[in-house]
Amino acid sequence: MKSVLDASAFFSDIPFSGELYTTPDVVAELRDLRSKARCDLLIGSGLRVWDPDPAGLSRVREAAGKSGEACALSGTDVGVLALALQIGAAIRTDDYALQNVARVMGIPVRPILQKGARNIRWRYRCTGCKKYYPAPGQCPICGATVERNLK
């Protein structure tokens, strides 16, 4: 089975098997000696480090916007999702925002140590006047912050 590993995979001692992939951005996020060593071991046993296609990145950003997770995904997360989409792989991650967008896109998710995320829909509400909006930002009525809340 093909799997794309998020950074959280390198912080665990869980053994992974099958065809393993990750992105250069994930590798660059690894800062501590233990996660870097784990990455080196996995590369030595066949982990492939690939860049995702630009078209996939655009599709992921669009899906993240529709799911309400755009503000919660990093550029690295977008790359992980795009690579999984590109090669037809499952994602190994404990990141709930990443899991939610993957589900919206039909990408299989396999949590590492956490329980899988439930399917979450977001809404955006002004912290001042409590009016709902389609996206986060600043309220045009009262000027307060519009924040993400569970639907």
XYZ file of C-alpha atoms in Angstrom:
151
model
C 0.000 0.000 0.000
C 1.231 3.493 -0.870
C 1.360 6.008 1.993
C 2.403 9.648 2.167
C 3.895 10.516 5.546
C 3.207 13.805 7.291
C 5.781 15.194 9.751
C 3.950 13.554 12.680
C 5.005 10.153 11.313
C 8.645 10.962 12.020
C 7.961 11.791 15.674
C 6.579 8.322 16.476
C 8.170 4.907 16.812
C 5.421 3.235 14.809
C 6.843 1.009 12.060
C 5.571 1.743 8.547
C 5.499 -0.653 5.629
C 4.618 -0.510 1.961
C 5.600 2.179 -0.519
C 6.379 5.286 1.543
C 6.540 8.865 0.271
C 6.891 12.345 1.730
C 7.627 15.845 0.475
C 10.813 17.941 0.733
C 8.857 20.418 2.896
C 8.120 17.685 5.451
C 11.800 16.747 5.589
C 12.704 20.431 6.055
C 10.306 20.665 9.045
C 12.198 17.969 10.941
C 14.401 19.818 13.400
C 15.236 17.478 16.280
C 17.885 14.779 16.001
C 15.481 11.888 16.657
C 13.035 12.769 13.854
C 15.884 13.476 11.415
C 17.457 10.107 12.245
C 14.103 8.377 11.740
C 13.753 10.101 8.375
C 17.258 9.009 7.341
C 16.453 5.411 8.329
C 13.245 5.432 6.328
C 14.992 6.964 3.306
C 17.593 4.199 3.594
C 14.817 1.616 3.487
C 12.999 3.092 0.486
C 11.137 6.269 1.523
C 10.801 8.495 -1.551
C 10.926 12.286 -1.211
C 8.921 13.844 -4.056
C 7.614 17.296 -4.932
C 3.860 17.465 -5.587
C 2.498 18.712 -8.922
C 1.344 22.356 -9.072
C -2.089 21.256 -10.371
C -2.566 19.098 -7.271
C -1.603 21.996 -5.013
C -4.337 24.117 -6.603
C -6.948 21.375 -6.180
C -6.025 20.958 -2.513
C -6.238 24.704 -1.822
C -9.675 24.792 -3.434
C -10.905 21.822 -1.371
C -9.438 23.316 1.813
C -11.358 26.521 1.168
C -14.615 24.640 0.629
C -14.121 22.552 3.785
C -13.285 25.568 5.962
C -9.785 24.287 6.729
C -7.804 26.697 4.522
C -6.668 28.775 7.496
C -5.589 25.660 9.419
C -3.425 24.044 6.706
C 0.224 24.953 6.284
C 1.955 24.938 2.914
C 3.565 21.664 3.946
C 0.123 20.147 4.653
C -1.115 21.244 1.228
C 1.923 19.564 -0.351
C 1.316 16.304 1.525
C -2.302 16.206 0.332
C -1.313 17.079 -3.240
C 1.287 14.308 -3.345
C -1.212 11.751 -2.013
C -3.687 12.844 -4.672
C -1.020 12.690 -7.383
C 0.161 9.142 -6.647
C -3.109 7.651 -5.345
C -1.855 7.048 -1.810
C -3.257 7.131 1.703
C -2.050 9.771 4.146
C -0.450 8.836 7.465
C -1.030 11.745 9.855
C -2.451 12.765 13.220
C -3.259 16.297 12.001
C -7.053 16.714 12.163
C -7.257 19.584 9.650
C -5.249 17.541 7.158
C -7.510 14.535 7.774
C -10.659 16.593 7.200
C -9.495 17.954 3.846
C -8.311 14.483 2.808
C -11.784 13.080 3.482
C -13.423 15.883 1.458
C -11.108 14.982 -1.430
C -11.613 11.221 -1.114
C -8.025 10.578 -0.034
C -7.763 7.662 2.439
C -6.425 8.584 5.888
C -4.657 6.335 8.350
C -4.024 7.982 11.744
C -0.719 7.229 13.455
C -1.274 7.479 17.221
C -4.498 9.492 17.545
C -8.047 8.471 16.795
C -9.158 9.625 13.392
C -10.840 12.993 13.118
C -14.585 13.117 12.781
C -15.977 14.869 9.753
C -16.064 18.534 10.771
C -17.811 21.423 9.072
C -16.877 24.965 10.075
C -18.741 28.234 10.200
C -17.355 31.698 10.793
C -18.810 33.979 13.426
C -17.994 37.522 14.480
C -16.703 37.663 18.066
C -18.409 41.048 18.521
C -21.866 41.170 16.930
C -22.138 37.357 16.469
C -23.091 37.609 12.769
C -22.088 34.653 10.552
C -19.824 35.024 7.511
C -18.536 32.673 4.777
C -14.851 33.124 5.706
C -12.610 34.330 8.554
C -11.397 37.905 8.705
C -12.705 41.141 10.138
C -16.396 41.952 10.575
C -17.505 44.764 8.219
C -20.258 45.739 10.681
C -18.489 46.044 14.038
C -14.810 45.537 13.160
C -14.283 42.555 15.481
C -12.490 39.357 14.440
C -14.484 36.708 12.546
C -13.365 33.320 13.886
C -13.869 29.692 12.949
C -16.386 27.676 15.035
C -17.804 24.171 14.749
C -21.039 23.936 12.788
